[in-house]
Each structure stands twice: as structure tokens, then as C-alpha cells.
């Protein structure tokens, strides 16, 4: 039986989960008085990320959003340019496109991975390159493609990179949710020209807030460091020939990141175990589909466990389950609302196939923290069982 105290304790979708080593590195920064956006913690955190992601160069930054802004800036995205991005994502993928005065061109998802549909991507590129007519003269093809590995699931990178290379368009991977995920055995984030990571409080590891740009191209990361530190020219005085930003990561926060990197493998195992736990308890429930690795080529960190609830077959729906969980003080969340349905991106060009709208209408993210306790799981499964079929045992 649940005690009243654990009934009242809120179960969140995804919470920070410390290793216990973080304070040691934070204190180290205090002892050395390196309370600055550079120092040993930043260097070490970058090095551990490079090793883990199997990539040559990493710049730790203030957020994942800042990393996307720099990535697009480094690719010389300018006002009036077009950048292809998935419609099914978090707004932080798209916002930086507009910071640069460029225009997002949204592409729908494939049903397998829920990520960018490669066929629709190619159709979109062809459409953008072939268009003509008044006012369209001088608009080149798309300047960049942003691919997202949503909820940890790798996108179909083989097909996407094949298309991107065919048309010579650089790819930025948004790996904010997919640290530790692999595609064909290789970490995601190593397929495109560059990739971004996020260490926001809800991600698989956190620095409380932070991000990184990663790349095998040294010039890209050198440029990112330059832009992130106000674009200061090499001179004894302060001289600037370009517009810069204040986007570096604090040495204090990088200390948290160092402590987190020591247990990243464990966190991935825990998230995947929770995903398997949901599959087990929902095994015999009709009308439930999980976001699932389509083949052995895909390895998801299963940052969040996400399901689709078929209204007819399941006898319930997404909102009913969400509200039932909420009544027990358990947080769950509808899947991302597609960007083409967002008021702020109304009227954006979008190539749609209905997948993202279906995902949004029927999909739910379930509590997936790596530190869920046995009693948390009992509470969650209690609500789920009651919701789907109070009569039947499963
Ligand atoms: C969290 C997230 C970001 C932004 O990262 P921040 O560090 O919060 O700025 C970008 N894209 C996706 C898909 C995310 O989930």
C-alpha cells in the first residue's frame, strides 16, 4: 500500500540525477578561484564529451539553443536564407533560425523513428531548388538541414546523409535529447558537419543549464569558441571585426558536468530499463505503440519513454491517461506539438504527411527519470492498469 507521503510526492517526467561526484569538482573550482567561463572543469568536461561521443572537438556552451545559434552562424546562414528542419521537435530547434533572419522550412516525420522523413526531405529540397516565379529569383536552395534525434531515437541518418550529400547541403544534428544514442554503432552527432548537445535540467545528464557544439572539423569548433567569447580578434587590446556572443559555459557548471559524465553509461542503462519496464506492464494492452528502434542499426538512450494510444483499440485516450496520472500527482506530457501548428510559426512552409499531427494527438511521454524508485513505479503502474482495463489482470 502507498503511504500518504509518497502519494503526495510529485513524480516528474525527467529529473536531474546526481552521481555524488559533482560537488567535488565544483569545490575544486572554488578552491582555485576559477569562478569563470573557462578553466580546468570546462577543459575536462569537453575532453570527456569528446571521448564519449567519439568526436575530435567539443566547445562547451551556455545552452543547446546557443549551440544551434552558433552552428547556423558558422554555416553563414543569413537573412532570407532557408533552413530545413523537422516540424516534430521542441521549439529550441527552430528559434535560432529566426534569430538570424532566416526562414524555417518544416518537414514531417516518418512513422518508424518519428524523426525527419528522408523521402519528404528530398522532395522538399527539390521543391526549393526548382521554384521560380515573381519574388523568388535569387533565392538559392536550402542553406542547411537540422536533423533531430527526438526522445533519444536516432533519425535515419544513412538516408538523410545520402540526400544531404547528393545536394551538397550541410547537416546540423540536434542531439539535445540523444547523448549516448548510436546509429549503426556510431554515436549520433558524428554524422553531420556538426552537432549540438544540451545539459538542461531535464536531459539525460545535466549541468543545470548548458550545451555544447561538437564536430570533427577543428575550424568549426575554433570558430565557435571565437564567437562564444564576443568574437575578440587576436590583439593586446579588445578589437572586434565580427559580431560575437557571450555563450561560454561556466567553470562551475562544467564541474557538475564532469561528475555527470562519470555515470553516463549507468544513466543510459537505467533509462533503457525503465523503457523495458513500461513495455512489460503494457504488453497485453491493445492499442499501445511505443517509439521503438526499427532495427539493430538503431540504439536509443530512451531519454523519454513515449507511447501512442489508439483511441478505438485501447478504450481510452492520451488525455484521459494524462489526467488520471496527474490526479495521482504524476507528470506526463503530450508529445511535442508540431512547429507548423504553433501560433508563432504559423504560415511557415511545411511539407506534411500527417505523421506529426497524429503523434501529437495520440502520443504521451511517460515519467522516465533514471532515479525512479520501486514505489514510484508501483504508483505509475497502478494508474496505468486502472486506466486501461480495471477488470483484467495484465
Ligand atoms: C532541450 C532541447 C534543445 C535546447 O537545449 P537547451 O540547452 O535547453 O537550450 C534543443 N533541441 C531539443 C530537441 C531539445 O530537447
mmCIF file of C-alpha atoms and ligand atoms in Angstrom:
data_model
loop_
_atom_site.group_PDB
_atom_site.id
_atom_site.type_symbol
_atom_site.label_atom_id
_atom_site.label_comp_id
_atom_site.label_asym_id
_atom_site.label_seq_id
_atom_site.Cartn_x
_atom_site.Cartn_y
_atom_site.Cartn_z
ATOM 1 C CA UNK A 1 0.000 0.000 0.000
ATOM 2 C CA UNK A 2 1.115 3.523 -0.693
ATOM 3 C CA UNK A 3 1.589 5.767 2.262
ATOM 4 C CA UNK A 4 0.075 9.242 2.044
ATOM 5 C CA UNK A 5 3.545 10.815 1.847
ATOM 6 C CA UNK A 6 4.553 9.025 -1.313
ATOM 7 C CA UNK A 7 1.146 9.650 -2.838
ATOM 8 C CA UNK A 8 1.766 13.359 -2.423
ATOM 9 C CA UNK A 9 5.315 13.399 -3.695
ATOM 10 C CA UNK A 10 5.257 14.522 -7.298
ATOM 11 C CA UNK A 11 6.752 12.181 -9.876
ATOM 12 C CA UNK A 12 8.308 14.277 -12.627
ATOM 13 C CA UNK A 13 8.817 13.429 -16.279
ATOM 14 C CA UNK A 14 12.611 13.665 -16.124
ATOM 15 C CA UNK A 15 14.631 14.918 -13.176
ATOM 16 C CA UNK A 16 18.324 15.581 -12.520
ATOM 17 C CA UNK A 17 20.164 12.556 -11.096
ATOM 18 C CA UNK A 18 23.499 13.359 -9.485
ATOM 19 C CA UNK A 19 26.393 10.914 -9.204
ATOM 20 C CA UNK A 20 27.685 12.438 -5.954
ATOM 21 C CA UNK A 21 30.962 13.494 -7.617
ATOM 22 C CA UNK A 22 29.687 16.843 -8.832
ATOM 23 C CA UNK A 23 30.376 18.850 -5.650
ATOM 24 C CA UNK A 24 33.990 17.697 -5.623
ATOM 25 C CA UNK A 25 34.616 19.336 -8.996
ATOM 26 C CA UNK A 26 32.565 22.406 -8.103
ATOM 27 C CA UNK A 27 34.605 22.831 -4.913
ATOM 28 C CA UNK A 28 37.798 22.393 -6.911
ATOM 29 C CA UNK A 29 36.789 25.425 -8.984
ATOM 30 C CA UNK A 30 36.100 27.409 -5.806
ATOM 31 C CA UNK A 31 39.457 26.429 -4.295
ATOM 32 C CA UNK A 32 41.294 27.581 -7.406
ATOM 33 C CA UNK A 33 39.020 30.656 -7.622
ATOM 34 C CA UNK A 34 38.206 29.719 -11.214
ATOM 35 C CA UNK A 35 34.703 31.150 -10.992
ATOM 36 C CA UNK A 36 34.746 31.982 -14.669
ATOM 37 C CA UNK A 37 33.557 30.802 -18.086
ATOM 38 C CA UNK A 38 36.827 28.898 -18.553
ATOM 39 C CA UNK A 39 39.109 26.667 -16.518
ATOM 40 C CA UNK A 40 40.026 23.083 -15.775
ATOM 41 C CA UNK A 41 36.442 21.843 -15.354
ATOM 42 C CA UNK A 42 35.490 23.199 -18.773
ATOM 43 C CA UNK A 43 38.564 21.581 -20.380
ATOM 44 C CA UNK A 44 37.953 18.239 -18.657
ATOM 45 C CA UNK A 45 34.231 18.212 -19.400
ATOM 46 C CA UNK A 46 34.945 18.911 -23.081
ATOM 47 C CA UNK A 47 37.523 16.126 -23.158
ATOM 48 C CA UNK A 48 35.190 13.559 -21.587
ATOM 49 C CA UNK A 49 32.441 14.506 -24.051
ATOM 50 C CA UNK A 50 34.851 14.153 -26.986
ATOM 51 C CA UNK A 51 35.881 10.678 -25.804
ATOM 52 C CA UNK A 52 32.323 9.581 -25.147
ATOM 53 C CA UNK A 53 30.924 10.934 -28.436
ATOM 54 C CA UNK A 54 33.966 9.687 -30.392
ATOM 55 C CA UNK A 55 34.459 13.147 -31.875
ATOM 56 C CA UNK A 56 37.617 15.268 -32.172
ATOM 57 C CA UNK A 57 36.454 18.688 -30.971
ATOM 58 C CA UNK A 58 33.955 19.974 -28.410
ATOM 59 C CA UNK A 59 33.077 23.502 -27.265
ATOM 60 C CA UNK A 60 31.075 23.629 -24.036
ATOM 61 C CA UNK A 61 28.500 26.428 -24.221
ATOM 62 C CA UNK A 62 25.801 28.108 -22.153
ATOM 63 C CA UNK A 63 22.912 26.137 -23.715
ATOM 64 C CA UNK A 64 21.865 23.854 -26.524
ATOM 65 C CA UNK A 65 19.943 26.725 -28.066
ATOM 66 C CA UNK A 66 23.122 28.856 -28.096
ATOM 67 C CA UNK A 67 24.917 25.935 -29.777
ATOM 68 C CA UNK A 68 22.317 25.826 -32.587
ATOM 69 C CA UNK A 69 22.598 29.605 -32.994
ATOM 70 C CA UNK A 70 26.391 29.304 -33.362
ATOM 71 C CA UNK A 71 26.108 26.282 -35.688
ATOM 72 C CA UNK A 72 23.868 28.236 -38.071
ATOM 73 C CA UNK A 73 26.112 31.319 -37.781
ATOM 74 C CA UNK A 74 29.187 29.228 -38.654
ATOM 75 C CA UNK A 75 27.341 27.931 -41.738
ATOM 76 C CA UNK A 76 26.834 31.605 -42.699
ATOM 77 C CA UNK A 77 23.035 31.466 -42.525
ATOM 78 C CA UNK A 78 21.851 34.965 -43.407
ATOM 79 C CA UNK A 79 18.576 36.891 -43.518
ATOM 80 C CA UNK A 80 16.336 35.449 -46.223
ATOM 81 C CA UNK A 81 18.064 32.039 -46.261
ATOM 82 C CA UNK A 82 16.049 28.880 -45.782
ATOM 83 C CA UNK A 83 16.906 26.136 -43.308
ATOM 84 C CA UNK A 84 15.180 22.747 -43.403
ATOM 85 C CA UNK A 85 14.184 21.341 -40.020
ATOM 86 C CA UNK A 86 11.686 18.834 -38.653
ATOM 87 C CA UNK A 87 8.252 20.104 -37.694
ATOM 88 C CA UNK A 88 8.096 17.467 -34.942
ATOM 89 C CA UNK A 89 10.547 18.885 -32.397
ATOM 90 C CA UNK A 90 10.959 21.272 -29.485
ATOM 91 C CA UNK A 91 10.846 24.979 -30.425
ATOM 92 C CA UNK A 92 14.529 25.436 -29.464
ATOM 93 C CA UNK A 93 15.480 23.596 -32.675
ATOM 94 C CA UNK A 94 13.734 26.231 -34.794
ATOM 95 C CA UNK A 95 14.050 29.500 -32.839
ATOM 96 C CA UNK A 96 17.735 30.135 -33.684
ATOM 97 C CA UNK A 97 16.898 30.014 -37.424
ATOM 98 C CA UNK A 98 14.736 33.079 -36.870
ATOM 99 C CA UNK A 99 17.408 34.825 -34.712
ATOM 100 C CA UNK A 100 19.415 35.053 -37.949
ATOM 101 C CA UNK A 101 16.508 36.381 -40.006
ATOM 102 C CA UNK A 102 16.348 33.092 -41.913
ATOM 103 C CA UNK A 103 13.206 31.059 -42.568
ATOM 104 C CA UNK A 104 12.486 27.539 -41.370
ATOM 105 C CA UNK A 105 11.137 25.067 -43.906
ATOM 106 C CA UNK A 106 9.457 22.303 -41.950
ATOM 107 C CA UNK A 107 9.472 18.619 -42.860
ATOM 108 C CA UNK A 108 7.218 15.959 -41.346
ATOM 109 C CA UNK A 109 8.252 12.715 -39.643
ATOM 110 C CA UNK A 110 8.480 9.120 -40.794
ATOM 111 C CA UNK A 111 6.325 6.723 -38.762
ATOM 112 C CA UNK A 112 9.269 4.388 -37.939
ATOM 113 C CA UNK A 113 11.547 6.667 -35.895
ATOM 114 C CA UNK A 114 9.196 9.687 -35.549
ATOM 115 C CA UNK A 115 12.107 11.757 -36.912
ATOM 116 C CA UNK A 116 12.572 13.550 -40.244
ATOM 117 C CA UNK A 117 11.173 11.581 -43.180
ATOM 118 C CA UNK A 118 14.021 11.175 -45.716
ATOM 119 C CA UNK A 119 11.702 10.982 -48.757
ATOM 120 C CA UNK A 120 9.891 14.128 -47.723
ATOM 121 C CA UNK A 121 13.274 15.793 -47.109
ATOM 122 C CA UNK A 122 14.350 15.104 -50.685
ATOM 123 C CA UNK A 123 11.013 16.288 -52.082
ATOM 124 C CA UNK A 124 11.388 19.486 -50.059
ATOM 125 C CA UNK A 125 14.912 20.129 -51.350
ATOM 126 C CA UNK A 126 13.818 19.560 -54.943
ATOM 127 C CA UNK A 127 10.845 21.894 -54.490
ATOM 128 C CA UNK A 128 13.012 24.647 -53.034
ATOM 129 C CA UNK A 129 15.619 24.322 -55.767
ATOM 130 C CA UNK A 130 13.130 24.224 -58.631
ATOM 131 C CA UNK A 131 10.823 27.001 -57.637
ATOM 132 C CA UNK A 132 10.562 30.033 -59.806
ATOM 133 C CA UNK A 133 8.232 32.927 -60.213
ATOM 134 C CA UNK A 134 7.969 36.535 -59.152
ATOM 135 C CA UNK A 135 9.802 37.410 -55.976
ATOM 136 C CA UNK A 136 11.586 34.057 -55.879
ATOM 137 C CA UNK A 137 14.535 34.990 -58.065
ATOM 138 C CA UNK A 138 17.838 34.863 -56.287
ATOM 139 C CA UNK A 139 16.625 32.510 -53.567
ATOM 140 C CA UNK A 140 19.101 29.660 -53.559
ATOM 141 C CA UNK A 141 18.398 26.156 -52.289
ATOM 142 C CA UNK A 142 18.285 25.495 -48.556
ATOM 143 C CA UNK A 143 21.375 26.614 -46.657
ATOM 144 C CA UNK A 144 21.364 23.875 -44.013
ATOM 145 C CA UNK A 145 19.419 20.912 -42.688
ATOM 146 C CA UNK A 146 18.815 20.410 -38.975
ATOM 147 C CA UNK A 147 18.075 16.795 -38.040
ATOM 148 C CA UNK A 148 16.772 15.943 -34.556
ATOM 149 C CA UNK A 149 17.077 12.604 -32.734
ATOM 150 C CA UNK A 150 13.896 13.002 -30.742
ATOM 151 C CA UNK A 151 13.463 11.453 -27.299
ATOM 152 C CA UNK A 152 16.816 9.754 -27.936
ATOM 153 C CA UNK A 153 15.784 7.871 -31.097
ATOM 154 C CA UNK A 154 18.328 8.216 -33.894
ATOM 155 C CA UNK A 155 16.967 9.580 -37.172
ATOM 156 C CA UNK A 156 17.504 7.532 -40.344
ATOM 157 C CA UNK A 157 20.958 9.046 -40.836
ATOM 158 C CA UNK A 158 22.037 6.789 -43.709
ATOM 159 C CA UNK A 159 19.221 8.005 -45.937
ATOM 160 C CA UNK A 160 19.378 11.595 -44.690
ATOM 161 C CA UNK A 161 23.147 11.971 -45.166
ATOM 162 C CA UNK A 162 22.893 10.378 -48.612
ATOM 163 C CA UNK A 163 20.369 13.037 -49.650
ATOM 164 C CA UNK A 164 22.225 15.910 -47.954
ATOM 165 C CA UNK A 165 25.480 14.918 -49.672
ATOM 166 C CA UNK A 166 23.759 14.494 -53.040
ATOM 167 C CA UNK A 167 22.622 18.140 -52.921
ATOM 168 C CA UNK A 168 25.684 19.429 -51.024
ATOM 169 C CA UNK A 169 23.740 20.770 -48.034
ATOM 170 C CA UNK A 170 25.432 20.755 -44.595
ATOM 171 C CA UNK A 171 23.699 18.905 -41.757
ATOM 172 C CA UNK A 172 23.483 20.021 -38.130
ATOM 173 C CA UNK A 173 22.416 17.237 -35.769
ATOM 174 C CA UNK A 174 20.324 18.340 -32.807
ATOM 175 C CA UNK A 175 21.422 15.757 -30.258
ATOM 176 C CA UNK A 176 19.968 17.590 -27.254
ATOM 177 C CA UNK A 177 17.959 14.521 -26.279
ATOM 178 C CA UNK A 178 20.224 11.780 -27.604
ATOM 179 C CA UNK A 179 23.555 11.736 -25.749
ATOM 180 C CA UNK A 180 24.577 8.060 -25.745
ATOM 181 C CA UNK A 181 22.369 7.042 -28.694
ATOM 182 C CA UNK A 182 24.008 5.301 -31.636
ATOM 183 C CA UNK A 183 23.193 4.719 -35.271
ATOM 184 C CA UNK A 184 24.961 1.805 -36.996
ATOM 185 C CA UNK A 185 27.198 1.542 -33.969
ATOM 186 C CA UNK A 186 28.411 5.146 -34.231
ATOM 187 C CA UNK A 187 27.301 7.847 -31.748
ATOM 188 C CA UNK A 188 24.680 10.179 -33.187
ATOM 189 C CA UNK A 189 26.151 13.631 -33.585
ATOM 190 C CA UNK A 190 29.072 12.279 -35.632
ATOM 191 C CA UNK A 191 27.177 12.056 -38.930
ATOM 192 C CA UNK A 192 26.595 15.692 -39.806
ATOM 193 C CA UNK A 193 29.018 18.589 -40.209
ATOM 194 C CA UNK A 194 28.441 19.365 -36.531
ATOM 195 C CA UNK A 195 26.037 18.544 -33.717
ATOM 196 C CA UNK A 196 24.678 20.150 -30.597
ATOM 197 C CA UNK A 197 24.131 18.731 -27.131
ATOM 198 C CA UNK A 198 22.087 20.056 -24.202
ATOM 199 C CA UNK A 199 22.658 19.706 -20.475
ATOM 200 C CA UNK A 200 19.444 21.356 -19.392
ATOM 201 C CA UNK A 201 17.989 20.092 -16.110
ATOM 202 C CA UNK A 202 15.634 17.593 -17.761
ATOM 203 C CA UNK A 203 18.135 15.891 -20.084
ATOM 204 C CA UNK A 204 19.875 12.534 -19.535
ATOM 205 C CA UNK A 205 22.767 14.350 -17.848
ATOM 206 C CA UNK A 206 22.694 17.950 -16.701
ATOM 207 C CA UNK A 207 24.872 20.887 -15.725
ATOM 208 C CA UNK A 208 21.639 22.621 -14.542
ATOM 209 C CA UNK A 209 21.825 24.503 -17.830
ATOM 210 C CA UNK A 210 24.351 24.192 -20.618
ATOM 211 C CA UNK A 211 25.120 22.871 -24.057
ATOM 212 C CA UNK A 212 27.899 22.006 -26.459
ATOM 213 C CA UNK A 213 28.819 22.133 -30.111
ATOM 214 C CA UNK A 214 30.724 19.087 -31.327
ATOM 215 C CA UNK A 215 32.483 18.418 -34.638
ATOM 216 C CA UNK A 216 35.356 16.565 -36.246
ATOM 217 C CA UNK A 217 36.219 19.809 -38.029
ATOM 218 C CA UNK A 218 38.657 21.826 -35.917
ATOM 219 C CA UNK A 219 37.861 25.040 -37.788
ATOM 220 C CA UNK A 220 34.188 24.751 -36.820
ATOM 221 C CA UNK A 221 34.954 24.466 -33.116
ATOM 222 C CA UNK A 222 37.656 27.165 -33.209
ATOM 223 C CA UNK A 223 35.105 29.458 -34.793
ATOM 224 C CA UNK A 224 32.505 28.516 -32.178
ATOM 225 C CA UNK A 225 34.919 29.393 -29.344
ATOM 226 C CA UNK A 226 35.716 32.697 -31.031
ATOM 227 C CA UNK A 227 32.036 33.641 -31.492
ATOM 228 C CA UNK A 228 31.079 32.429 -27.991
ATOM 229 C CA UNK A 229 33.654 34.815 -26.455
ATOM 230 C CA UNK A 230 32.448 38.043 -28.122
ATOM 231 C CA UNK A 231 34.450 37.453 -31.333
ATOM 232 C CA UNK A 232 37.608 39.035 -29.999
ATOM 233 C CA UNK A 233 40.390 39.404 -32.566
ATOM 234 C CA UNK A 234 43.916 38.384 -31.550
ATOM 235 C CA UNK A 235 45.294 41.704 -30.307
ATOM 236 C CA UNK A 236 46.516 43.013 -26.919
ATOM 237 C CA UNK A 237 43.605 45.465 -26.824
ATOM 238 C CA UNK A 238 39.990 44.492 -27.390
ATOM 239 C CA UNK A 239 39.309 44.557 -31.096
ATOM 240 C CA UNK A 240 36.323 43.111 -32.945
ATOM 241 C CA UNK A 241 35.736 42.595 -36.654
ATOM 242 C CA UNK A 242 32.632 40.465 -36.233
ATOM 243 C CA UNK A 243 29.563 40.341 -34.015
ATOM 244 C CA UNK A 244 30.067 37.918 -31.155
ATOM 245 C CA UNK A 245 28.081 36.378 -28.320
ATOM 246 C CA UNK A 246 28.554 35.559 -24.654
ATOM 247 C CA UNK A 247 27.860 31.847 -24.903
ATOM 248 C CA UNK A 248 30.639 30.092 -22.958
ATOM 249 C CA UNK A 249 29.951 27.551 -20.240
ATOM 250 C CA UNK A 250 30.734 28.462 -16.637
ATOM 251 C CA UNK A 251 33.591 26.538 -14.993
ATOM 252 C CA UNK A 252 31.276 25.891 -12.017
ATOM 253 C CA UNK A 253 28.619 24.257 -14.186
ATOM 254 C CA UNK A 254 31.250 22.284 -16.099
ATOM 255 C CA UNK A 255 32.191 20.800 -12.696
ATOM 256 C CA UNK A 256 28.661 19.379 -12.447
ATOM 257 C CA UNK A 257 29.079 18.062 -15.995
ATOM 258 C CA UNK A 258 32.343 16.262 -15.092
ATOM 259 C CA UNK A 259 30.597 14.484 -12.223
ATOM 260 C CA UNK A 260 27.713 13.557 -14.512
ATOM 261 C CA UNK A 261 29.962 12.145 -17.256
ATOM 262 C CA UNK A 262 31.346 9.597 -14.793
ATOM 263 C CA UNK A 263 27.964 7.828 -14.679
ATOM 264 C CA UNK A 264 26.570 8.474 -18.165
ATOM 265 C CA UNK A 265 26.729 4.764 -19.130
ATOM 266 C CA UNK A 266 24.770 3.879 -15.991
ATOM 267 C CA UNK A 267 22.133 6.539 -16.765
ATOM 268 C CA UNK A 268 21.595 5.125 -20.254
ATOM 269 C CA UNK A 269 21.149 1.628 -18.796
ATOM 270 C CA UNK A 270 18.634 2.972 -16.258
ATOM 271 C CA UNK A 271 16.581 4.859 -18.874
ATOM 272 C CA UNK A 272 16.507 1.784 -21.098
ATOM 273 C CA UNK A 273 15.470 -0.370 -18.180
ATOM 274 C CA UNK A 274 12.541 1.947 -17.455
ATOM 275 C CA UNK A 275 11.557 1.767 -21.114
ATOM 276 C CA UNK A 276 11.561 -2.041 -20.901
ATOM 277 C CA UNK A 277 9.528 -1.889 -17.671
ATOM 278 C CA UNK A 278 6.776 0.082 -19.461
ATOM 279 C CA UNK A 279 6.845 -2.409 -22.345
ATOM 280 C CA UNK A 280 6.386 -5.258 -19.884
ATOM 281 C CA UNK A 281 3.455 -3.747 -17.990
ATOM 282 C CA UNK A 282 1.712 -2.637 -21.214
ATOM 283 C CA UNK A 283 2.496 -5.827 -23.124
ATOM 284 C CA UNK A 284 -1.054 -7.168 -23.288
ATOM 285 C CA UNK A 285 -2.830 -3.836 -23.617
ATOM 286 C CA UNK A 286 -4.323 -3.409 -27.084
ATOM 287 C CA UNK A 287 -3.780 -0.173 -28.978
ATOM 288 C CA UNK A 288 -0.460 0.888 -27.433
ATOM 289 C CA UNK A 289 2.553 1.564 -29.656
ATOM 290 C CA UNK A 290 5.975 2.568 -28.350
ATOM 291 C CA UNK A 291 8.571 4.665 -30.101
ATOM 292 C CA UNK A 292 10.783 1.721 -30.977
ATOM 293 C CA UNK A 293 14.195 1.113 -32.545
ATOM 294 C CA UNK A 294 13.238 -0.013 -36.085
ATOM 295 C CA UNK A 295 16.229 -2.380 -36.391
ATOM 296 C CA UNK A 296 19.590 -3.306 -34.886
ATOM 297 C CA UNK A 297 21.036 -0.237 -36.609
ATOM 298 C CA UNK A 298 19.332 1.932 -34.007
ATOM 299 C CA UNK A 299 20.278 2.297 -30.352
ATOM 300 C CA UNK A 300 18.233 4.854 -28.404
ATOM 301 C CA UNK A 301 19.193 6.178 -24.972
ATOM 302 C CA UNK A 302 15.400 6.178 -24.421
ATOM 303 C CA UNK A 303 15.693 9.538 -22.707
ATOM 304 C CA UNK A 304 11.898 9.556 -22.531
ATOM 305 C CA UNK A 305 9.596 6.584 -22.987
ATOM 306 C CA UNK A 306 6.834 7.634 -25.383
ATOM 307 C CA UNK A 307 3.677 5.830 -26.407
ATOM 308 C CA UNK A 308 0.847 6.263 -28.883
ATOM 309 C CA UNK A 309 -2.613 5.378 -27.625
ATOM 310 C CA UNK A 310 -5.089 4.187 -30.243
ATOM 311 C CA UNK A 311 -8.460 5.571 -29.159
ATOM 312 C CA UNK A 312 -10.538 2.725 -30.571
ATOM 313 C CA UNK A 313 -8.435 -0.278 -29.660
ATOM 314 C CA UNK A 314 -7.402 0.857 -26.175
ATOM 315 C CA UNK A 315 -10.775 2.077 -24.908
ATOM 316 C CA UNK A 316 -9.093 5.233 -23.607
ATOM 317 C CA UNK A 317 -7.057 8.106 -24.961
ATOM 318 C CA UNK A 318 -3.979 10.193 -24.361
ATOM 319 C CA UNK A 319 -5.752 12.939 -22.410
ATOM 320 C CA UNK A 320 -7.627 10.513 -20.156
ATOM 321 C CA UNK A 321 -4.391 8.772 -19.191
ATOM 322 C CA UNK A 322 -2.577 12.086 -18.696
ATOM 323 C CA UNK A 323 -5.339 13.398 -16.427
ATOM 324 C CA UNK A 324 -5.502 10.125 -14.466
ATOM 325 C CA UNK A 325 -1.731 10.305 -13.860
ATOM 326 C CA UNK A 326 -1.977 13.985 -12.923
ATOM 327 C CA UNK A 327 -4.692 13.163 -10.366
ATOM 328 C CA UNK A 328 -2.084 10.979 -8.609
ATOM 329 C CA UNK A 329 0.488 13.790 -8.858
ATOM 330 C CA UNK A 330 2.389 12.061 -11.660
ATOM 331 C CA UNK A 331 3.655 14.204 -14.508
ATOM 332 C CA UNK A 332 3.306 13.034 -18.095
ATOM 333 C CA UNK A 333 3.277 15.182 -21.234
ATOM 334 C CA UNK A 334 1.794 15.129 -24.722
ATOM 335 C CA UNK A 335 4.414 14.624 -27.427
ATOM 336 C CA UNK A 336 5.847 17.832 -28.916
ATOM 337 C CA UNK A 337 3.264 19.966 -30.648
ATOM 338 C CA UNK A 338 4.497 20.222 -34.255
ATOM 339 C CA UNK A 339 6.010 23.565 -35.217
ATOM 340 C CA UNK A 340 3.630 24.074 -38.177
ATOM 341 C CA UNK A 341 0.765 24.096 -35.617
ATOM 342 C CA UNK A 342 2.475 26.655 -33.360
ATOM 343 C CA UNK A 343 0.983 30.163 -33.490
ATOM 344 C CA UNK A 344 4.479 31.674 -33.683
ATOM 345 C CA UNK A 345 5.399 29.670 -36.812
ATOM 346 C CA UNK A 346 2.003 29.992 -38.490
ATOM 347 C CA UNK A 347 2.357 30.297 -42.246
ATOM 348 C CA UNK A 348 5.788 28.620 -42.388
ATOM 349 C CA UNK A 349 6.471 26.435 -45.394
ATOM 350 C CA UNK A 350 5.799 22.862 -44.356
ATOM 351 C CA UNK A 351 5.839 19.541 -46.177
ATOM 352 C CA UNK A 352 3.455 17.315 -44.293
ATOM 353 C CA UNK A 353 2.302 13.710 -44.340
ATOM 354 C CA UNK A 354 0.094 13.646 -41.232
ATOM 355 C CA UNK A 355 2.554 11.721 -39.030
ATOM 356 C CA UNK A 356 3.493 14.506 -36.603
ATOM 357 C CA UNK A 357 -0.143 15.567 -36.112
ATOM 358 C CA UNK A 358 -1.117 12.002 -35.319
ATOM 359 C CA UNK A 359 1.799 11.708 -32.890
ATOM 360 C CA UNK A 360 0.745 14.943 -31.209
ATOM 361 C CA UNK A 361 -2.918 13.930 -30.980
ATOM 362 C CA UNK A 362 -2.390 10.454 -29.519
ATOM 363 C CA UNK A 363 1.096 10.465 -28.016
ATOM 364 C CA UNK A 364 2.256 10.723 -24.423
ATOM 365 C CA UNK A 365 5.685 10.946 -22.749
ATOM 366 C CA UNK A 366 5.758 8.884 -19.554
ATOM 367 C CA UNK A 367 7.861 9.565 -16.443
ATOM 368 C CA UNK A 368 11.326 8.341 -17.412
ATOM 369 C CA UNK A 369 13.798 9.625 -14.806
ATOM 370 C CA UNK A 370 16.746 7.348 -14.141
ATOM 371 C CA UNK A 371 16.113 7.714 -10.397
ATOM 372 C CA UNK A 372 12.503 6.450 -10.317
ATOM 373 C CA UNK A 373 12.089 4.260 -7.224
ATOM 374 C CA UNK A 374 10.222 0.970 -6.868
ATOM 375 C CA UNK A 375 7.423 2.812 -5.085
ATOM 376 C CA UNK A 376 7.262 5.407 -7.900
ATOM 377 C CA UNK A 377 6.916 2.590 -10.428
ATOM 378 C CA UNK A 378 4.194 0.949 -8.343
ATOM 379 C CA UNK A 379 2.235 4.193 -8.300
ATOM 380 C CA UNK A 380 2.640 4.658 -12.055
ATOM 381 C CA UNK A 381 1.665 1.091 -12.920
ATOM 382 C CA UNK A 382 -1.351 1.357 -10.599
ATOM 383 C CA UNK A 383 -2.755 4.256 -12.615
ATOM 384 C CA UNK A 384 -1.933 2.631 -15.947
ATOM 385 C CA UNK A 385 -3.614 -0.655 -15.035
ATOM 386 C CA UNK A 386 -6.728 1.068 -13.741
ATOM 387 C CA UNK A 387 -6.928 3.220 -16.844
ATOM 388 C CA UNK A 388 -6.740 0.508 -19.450
ATOM 389 C CA UNK A 389 -8.755 -2.309 -18.032
ATOM 390 C CA UNK A 390 -9.778 -2.380 -14.387
ATOM 391 C CA UNK A 391 -11.278 -5.880 -14.814
ATOM 392 C CA UNK A 392 -8.416 -7.714 -16.435
ATOM 393 C CA UNK A 393 -5.062 -8.681 -14.931
ATOM 394 C CA UNK A 394 -2.002 -7.986 -17.060
HETATM 395 C C1 LIG B 1 16.414 20.766 -24.858
HETATM 396 C C2 LIG B 1 16.420 20.856 -26.326
HETATM 397 C C3 LIG B 1 17.082 21.886 -27.007
HETATM 398 C C4 LIG B 1 17.633 23.099 -26.331
HETATM 399 O O1 LIG B 1 18.597 22.899 -25.378
HETATM 400 P P1 LIG B 1 18.777 23.979 -24.196
HETATM 401 O O2 LIG B 1 20.050 23.543 -23.563
HETATM 402 O O3 LIG B 1 17.597 23.833 -23.299
HETATM 403 O O4 LIG B 1 18.872 25.327 -24.809
HETATM 404 C C5 LIG B 1 17.126 21.849 -28.393
HETATM 405 N N1 LIG B 1 16.553 20.863 -29.081
HETATM 406 C C6 LIG B 1 15.879 19.864 -28.473
HETATM 407 C C7 LIG B 1 15.276 18.787 -29.313
HETATM 408 C C8 LIG B 1 15.772 19.833 -27.081
HETATM 409 O O5 LIG B 1 15.083 18.865 -26.494
#
